[in-house]
Coordinates of C-alpha atoms and ligand atoms in Angstrom, one line a residue:
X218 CA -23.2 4.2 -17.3
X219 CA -23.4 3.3 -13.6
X220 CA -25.1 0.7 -11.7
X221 CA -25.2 -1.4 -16.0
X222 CA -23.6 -4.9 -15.5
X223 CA -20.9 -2.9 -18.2
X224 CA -19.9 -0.3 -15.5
X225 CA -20.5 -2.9 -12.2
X226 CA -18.0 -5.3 -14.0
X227 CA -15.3 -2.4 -14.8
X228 CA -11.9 -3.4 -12.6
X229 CA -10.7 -1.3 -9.7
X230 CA -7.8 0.0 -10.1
X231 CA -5.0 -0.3 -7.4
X232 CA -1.2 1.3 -7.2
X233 CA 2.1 1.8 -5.7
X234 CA 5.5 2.5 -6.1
X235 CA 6.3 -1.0 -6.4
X236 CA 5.0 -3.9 -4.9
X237 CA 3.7 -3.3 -1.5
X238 CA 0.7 -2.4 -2.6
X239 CA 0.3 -6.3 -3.7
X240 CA -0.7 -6.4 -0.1
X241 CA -3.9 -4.5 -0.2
X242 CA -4.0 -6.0 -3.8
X243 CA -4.1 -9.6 -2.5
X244 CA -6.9 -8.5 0.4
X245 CA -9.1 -6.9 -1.9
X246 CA -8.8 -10.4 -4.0
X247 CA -9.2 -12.2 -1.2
X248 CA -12.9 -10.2 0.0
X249 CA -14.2 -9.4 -3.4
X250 CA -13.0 -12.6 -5.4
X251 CA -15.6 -11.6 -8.5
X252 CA -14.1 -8.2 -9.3
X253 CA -11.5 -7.1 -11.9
X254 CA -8.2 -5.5 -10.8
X255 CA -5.6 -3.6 -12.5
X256 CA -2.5 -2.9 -10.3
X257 CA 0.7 -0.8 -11.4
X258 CA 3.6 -0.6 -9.7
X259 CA 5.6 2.6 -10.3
X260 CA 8.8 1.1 -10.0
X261 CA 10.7 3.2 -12.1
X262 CA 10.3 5.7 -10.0
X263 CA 10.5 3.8 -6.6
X264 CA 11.0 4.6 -4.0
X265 CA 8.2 7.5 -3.5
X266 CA 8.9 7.7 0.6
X267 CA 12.1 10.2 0.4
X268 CA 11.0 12.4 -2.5
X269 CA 8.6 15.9 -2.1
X270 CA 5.3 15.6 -1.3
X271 CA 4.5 17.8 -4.1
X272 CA 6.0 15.7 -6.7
X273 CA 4.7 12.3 -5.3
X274 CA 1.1 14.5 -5.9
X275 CA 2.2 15.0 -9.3
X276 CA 2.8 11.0 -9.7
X277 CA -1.1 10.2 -8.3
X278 CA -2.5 12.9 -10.5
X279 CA -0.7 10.8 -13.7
X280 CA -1.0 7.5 -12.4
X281 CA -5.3 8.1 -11.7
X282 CA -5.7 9.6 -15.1
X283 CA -4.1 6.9 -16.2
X284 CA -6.4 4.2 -14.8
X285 CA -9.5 6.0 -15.2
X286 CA -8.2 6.0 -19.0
X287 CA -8.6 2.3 -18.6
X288 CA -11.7 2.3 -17.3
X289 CA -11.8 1.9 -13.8
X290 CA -14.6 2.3 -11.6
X291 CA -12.6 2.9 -8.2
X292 CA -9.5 3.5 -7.5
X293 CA -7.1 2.5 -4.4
X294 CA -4.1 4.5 -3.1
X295 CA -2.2 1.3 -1.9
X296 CA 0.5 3.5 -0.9
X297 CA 0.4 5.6 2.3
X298 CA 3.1 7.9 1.2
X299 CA 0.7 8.7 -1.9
X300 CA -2.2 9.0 0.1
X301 CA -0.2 11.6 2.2
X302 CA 0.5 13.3 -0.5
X303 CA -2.1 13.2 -3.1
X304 CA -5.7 11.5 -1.5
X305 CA -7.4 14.9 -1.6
X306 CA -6.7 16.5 -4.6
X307 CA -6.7 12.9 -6.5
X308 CA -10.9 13.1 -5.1
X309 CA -11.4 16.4 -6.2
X310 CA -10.0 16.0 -9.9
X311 CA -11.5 12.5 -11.0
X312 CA -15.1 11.6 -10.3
X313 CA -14.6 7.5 -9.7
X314 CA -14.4 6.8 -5.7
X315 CA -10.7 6.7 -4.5
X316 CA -9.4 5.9 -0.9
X317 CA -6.3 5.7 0.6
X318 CA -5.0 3.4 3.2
X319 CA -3.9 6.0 5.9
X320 CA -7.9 6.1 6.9
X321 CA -8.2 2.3 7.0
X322 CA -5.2 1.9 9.2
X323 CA -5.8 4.6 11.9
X324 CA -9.4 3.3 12.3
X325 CA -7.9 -0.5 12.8
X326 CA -5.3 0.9 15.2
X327 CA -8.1 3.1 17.0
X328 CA -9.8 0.0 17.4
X329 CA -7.4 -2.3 18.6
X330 CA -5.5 0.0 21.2
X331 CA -6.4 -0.8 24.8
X332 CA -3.8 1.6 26.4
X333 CA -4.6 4.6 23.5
X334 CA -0.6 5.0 23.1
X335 CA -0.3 3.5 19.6
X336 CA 3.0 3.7 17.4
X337 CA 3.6 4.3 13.9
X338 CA 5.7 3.8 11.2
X339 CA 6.2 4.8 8.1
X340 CA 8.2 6.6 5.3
X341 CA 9.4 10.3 5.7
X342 CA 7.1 11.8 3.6
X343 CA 4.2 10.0 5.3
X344 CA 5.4 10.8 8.9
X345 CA 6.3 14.4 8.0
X346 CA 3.0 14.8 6.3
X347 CA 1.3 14.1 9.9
X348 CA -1.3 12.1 8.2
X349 CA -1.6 9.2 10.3
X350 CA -1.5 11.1 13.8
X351 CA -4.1 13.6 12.2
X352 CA -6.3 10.7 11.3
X353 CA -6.1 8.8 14.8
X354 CA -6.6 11.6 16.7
X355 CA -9.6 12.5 14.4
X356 CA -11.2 9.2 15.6
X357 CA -10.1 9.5 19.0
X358 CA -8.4 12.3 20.1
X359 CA -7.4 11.0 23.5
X360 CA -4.8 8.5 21.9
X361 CA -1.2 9.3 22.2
X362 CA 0.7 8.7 19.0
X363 CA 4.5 8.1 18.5
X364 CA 5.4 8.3 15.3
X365 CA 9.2 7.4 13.6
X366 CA 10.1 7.5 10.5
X367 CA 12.0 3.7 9.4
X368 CA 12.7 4.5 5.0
X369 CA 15.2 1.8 5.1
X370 CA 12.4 -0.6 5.6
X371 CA 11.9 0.3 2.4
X372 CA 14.9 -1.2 1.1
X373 CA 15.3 -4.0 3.4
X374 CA 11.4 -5.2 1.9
X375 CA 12.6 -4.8 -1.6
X376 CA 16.1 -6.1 -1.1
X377 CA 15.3 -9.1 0.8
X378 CA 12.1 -10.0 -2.1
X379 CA 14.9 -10.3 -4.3
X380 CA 17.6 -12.0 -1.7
X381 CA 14.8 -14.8 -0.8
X382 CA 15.9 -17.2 -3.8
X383 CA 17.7 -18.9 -1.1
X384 CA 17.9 -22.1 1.3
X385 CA 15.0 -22.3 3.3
X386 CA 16.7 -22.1 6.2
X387 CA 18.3 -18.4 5.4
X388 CA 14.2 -17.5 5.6
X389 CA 13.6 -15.3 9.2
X390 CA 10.1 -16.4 8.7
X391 CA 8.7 -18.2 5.8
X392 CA 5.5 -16.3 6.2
X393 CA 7.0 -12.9 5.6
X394 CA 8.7 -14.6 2.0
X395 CA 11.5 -12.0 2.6
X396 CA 14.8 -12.7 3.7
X397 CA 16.0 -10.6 6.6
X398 CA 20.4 -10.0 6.6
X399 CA 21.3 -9.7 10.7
X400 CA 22.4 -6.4 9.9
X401 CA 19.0 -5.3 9.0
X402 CA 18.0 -6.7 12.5
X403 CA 20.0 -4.5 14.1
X404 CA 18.3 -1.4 12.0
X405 CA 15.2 -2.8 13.0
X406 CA 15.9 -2.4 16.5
X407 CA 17.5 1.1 16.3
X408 CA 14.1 1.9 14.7
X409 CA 11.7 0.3 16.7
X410 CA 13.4 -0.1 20.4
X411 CA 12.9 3.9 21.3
X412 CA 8.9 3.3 20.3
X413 CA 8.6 0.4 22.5
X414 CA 10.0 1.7 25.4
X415 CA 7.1 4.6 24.9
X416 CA 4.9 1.9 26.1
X417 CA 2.7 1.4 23.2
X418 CA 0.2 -1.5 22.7
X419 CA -0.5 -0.9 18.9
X420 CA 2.0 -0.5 15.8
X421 CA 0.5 0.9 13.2
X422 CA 2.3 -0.8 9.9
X423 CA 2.3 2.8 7.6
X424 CA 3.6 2.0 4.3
X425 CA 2.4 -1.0 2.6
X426 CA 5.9 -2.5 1.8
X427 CA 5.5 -2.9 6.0
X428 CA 4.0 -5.9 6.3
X429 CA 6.4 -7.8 4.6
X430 CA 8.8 -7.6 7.2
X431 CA 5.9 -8.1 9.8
X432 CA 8.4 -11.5 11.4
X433 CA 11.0 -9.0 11.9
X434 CA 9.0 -6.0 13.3
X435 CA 7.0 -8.4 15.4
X436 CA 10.1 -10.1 17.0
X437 CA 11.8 -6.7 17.7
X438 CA 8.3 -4.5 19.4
X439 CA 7.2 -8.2 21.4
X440 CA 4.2 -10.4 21.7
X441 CA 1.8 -7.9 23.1
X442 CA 2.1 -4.7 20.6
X443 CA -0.3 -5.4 18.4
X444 CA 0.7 -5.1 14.3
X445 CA -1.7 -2.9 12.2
X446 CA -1.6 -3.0 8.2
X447 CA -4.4 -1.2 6.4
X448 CA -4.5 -3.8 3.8
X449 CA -7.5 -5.6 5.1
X450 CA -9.3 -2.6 6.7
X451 CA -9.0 -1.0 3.0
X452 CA -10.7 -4.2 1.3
X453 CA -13.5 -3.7 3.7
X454 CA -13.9 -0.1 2.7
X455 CA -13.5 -0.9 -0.7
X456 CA -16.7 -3.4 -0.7
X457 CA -18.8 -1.1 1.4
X458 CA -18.4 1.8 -1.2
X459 CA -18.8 -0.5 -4.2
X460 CA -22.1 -2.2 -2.1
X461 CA -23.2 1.3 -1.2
X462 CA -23.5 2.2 -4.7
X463 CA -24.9 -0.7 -6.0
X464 CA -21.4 -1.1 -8.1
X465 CA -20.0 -4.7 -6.8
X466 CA -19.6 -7.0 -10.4
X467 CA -22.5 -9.4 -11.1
X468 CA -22.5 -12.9 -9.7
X469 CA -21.6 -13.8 -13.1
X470 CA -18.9 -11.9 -13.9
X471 CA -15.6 -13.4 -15.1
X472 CA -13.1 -11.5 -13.3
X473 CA -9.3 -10.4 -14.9
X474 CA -6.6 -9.3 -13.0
X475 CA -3.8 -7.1 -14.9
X476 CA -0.4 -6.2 -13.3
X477 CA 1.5 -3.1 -15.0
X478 CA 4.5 -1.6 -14.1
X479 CA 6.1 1.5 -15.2
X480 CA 9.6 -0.3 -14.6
X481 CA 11.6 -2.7 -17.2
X482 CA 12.3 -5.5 -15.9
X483 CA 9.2 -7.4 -16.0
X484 CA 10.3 -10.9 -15.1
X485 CA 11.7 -9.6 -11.8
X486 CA 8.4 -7.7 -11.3
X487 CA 6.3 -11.1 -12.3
X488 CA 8.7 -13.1 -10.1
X489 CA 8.7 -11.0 -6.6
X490 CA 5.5 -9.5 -6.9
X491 CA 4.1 -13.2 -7.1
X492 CA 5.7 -13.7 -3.9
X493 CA 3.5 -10.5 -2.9
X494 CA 0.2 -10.9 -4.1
X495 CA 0.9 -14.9 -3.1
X496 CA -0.3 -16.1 -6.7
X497 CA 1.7 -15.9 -9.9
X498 CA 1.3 -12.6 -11.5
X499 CA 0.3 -13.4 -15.4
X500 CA 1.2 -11.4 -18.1
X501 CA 2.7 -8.8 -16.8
X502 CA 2.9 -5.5 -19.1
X503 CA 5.1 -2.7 -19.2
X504 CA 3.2 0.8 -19.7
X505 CA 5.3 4.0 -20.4
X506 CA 2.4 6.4 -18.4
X507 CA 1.0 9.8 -20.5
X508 CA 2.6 13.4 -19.8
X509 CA 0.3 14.6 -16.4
X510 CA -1.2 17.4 -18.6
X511 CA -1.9 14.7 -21.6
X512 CA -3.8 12.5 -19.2
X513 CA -5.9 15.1 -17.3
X514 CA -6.8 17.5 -20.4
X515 CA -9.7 14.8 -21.9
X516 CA -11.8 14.1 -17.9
X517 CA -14.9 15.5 -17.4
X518 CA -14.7 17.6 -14.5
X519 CA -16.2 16.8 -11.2
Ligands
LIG691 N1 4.7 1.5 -0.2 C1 4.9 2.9 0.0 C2 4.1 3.4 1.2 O1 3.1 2.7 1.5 C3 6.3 3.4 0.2 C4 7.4 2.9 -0.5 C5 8.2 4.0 -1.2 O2 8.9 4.7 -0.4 O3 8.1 4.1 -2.4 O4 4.3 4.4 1.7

């Protein structure tokens, strides 16, 4: 059915572990205003970044049966740790395009570095994976890349969405809408003081829950190292596929957004991941995901 006004207006399907992936969510809104999204969360099982790569491939195999089972016509990886661990095998089992957000990123740090010594950051399983210094030096292979794990990013993003209830004044930044403890100020520059002295101009932002605590990272790595998140980069890709094969929704279409999570408490996921995705999320629904084997054994192979 592709390239009918049926297929073209079928949502894209976006995910995560939680709600960083309302970043790239809230970019591809922004670029492609007149398409449908479905985003899920997988906060029940949150946080992906210290568990086996194997497993977290296991979760991206569900989670993409899943959404091609409600009828998406191109999925997003809005989670680098995911796209580490499951990008290639998620494109050789389902047939609907599906990109990740380490590919965007290390093409907007490639072109933003002016020294070529660019710095990343990210969960353990995406800096062990290696993905993000394969994929830099793929583009250019004359860029030097530092790379340090920071997982309790993790948890200061999702501990300070739900901490930033309070006085304005307790806000670091009001644009990052998360509140940052001075004890997580000093982690931050444990993390990040060792990459700065490496002398790098670019900071490559690698897990999407990153960019919430952009004030934070900002104030610790200085004016001039430039911050990368893939978010935007990946809304551009996601437009050029979708225009390349004639699949972008009609002019007319009336698009719908759904946000699912796999975890319980829905209000708090309604409630922060509004803060996220910078408009209130309506209606949120919880969805218990199939059995892996359940989901994959009715696709048509590719
Ligand atoms: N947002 C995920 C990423 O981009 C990581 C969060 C987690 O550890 O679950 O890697």
């Amino acid at each position: 059915m592709e390239n009918t006004d049926a297929y073209n207006s079928a949502p894209i399907g976006v995910f995560d572990s939680g709600f960083g992936g309302l970043t790239v969510a809230r970019e591809i809104a922004k670029a492609l205003p007149g398409e449908s999204i479905i985003y899920l969360g997988d906060s029940a099982r949150c946080p992906y970044g210290p568990r086996d790569l194997t497993e977290v491939d296991g979760f991206v195999q569900q989670i993409c049966a899943w959404l091609v089972s409600q009828g998406v016509k191109m999925i997003v990886i809005a989670c680098n740790t995911a796209t580490a661990a499951g990008l290639v095998h998620a494109q050789q089992t389902f047939s609907v395009p599906i990109i990740g957000v380490v590919e965007p990123g290390a093409r907007a740090a490639v072109h933003a570095t002016r020294n070529r010594r660019v710095g990343v950051i990210a969960t353990k399983g995406t800096i062990e994976s290696g993905a993000y210094a394969h994929a830099i030096r793929n583009i250019d292979a004359g860029i030097t890349v530092f790379s340090t794990a920071t997982p309790r990013f993790v948890e200061i993003a999702e501990r300070g969405i739900r901490m930033a209830e309070g006085p304005v004044e307790d806000y670091t930044s009001l644009a990052s809408k998360v509140y940052v403890r001075p004890a997580f100020q000093e982690i931050a520059k444990e993390y990040l003081e060792p990459l700065r002295r490496c002398g790098i101009d670019t900071l490559v932002l690698g897990c999407t829950h990153y960019p919430l605590l952009k004030a934070l990272i900002g104030a610790v790595v200085g004016r001039e190292v430039t911050l990368i998140s893939s978010a935007k980069e990946a809304a551009r890709d996601v437009r050029a596929i979708l225009g390349r094969k004639g699949a972008l929704a009609p002019g007319d279409a009336v698009p719908t957004r759904r946000f699912c999570t796999t975890g319980s408490n829905l209000e708090e996921f309604a409630s922060f991941g509004g803060r996220v995705f910078r408009s209130p999320l309506e209606g949120v629904e919880h969805i218990e995901l199939p059995r892996c084997d359940d989901a994959l054994k009715d696709l048509q192979p590719v």
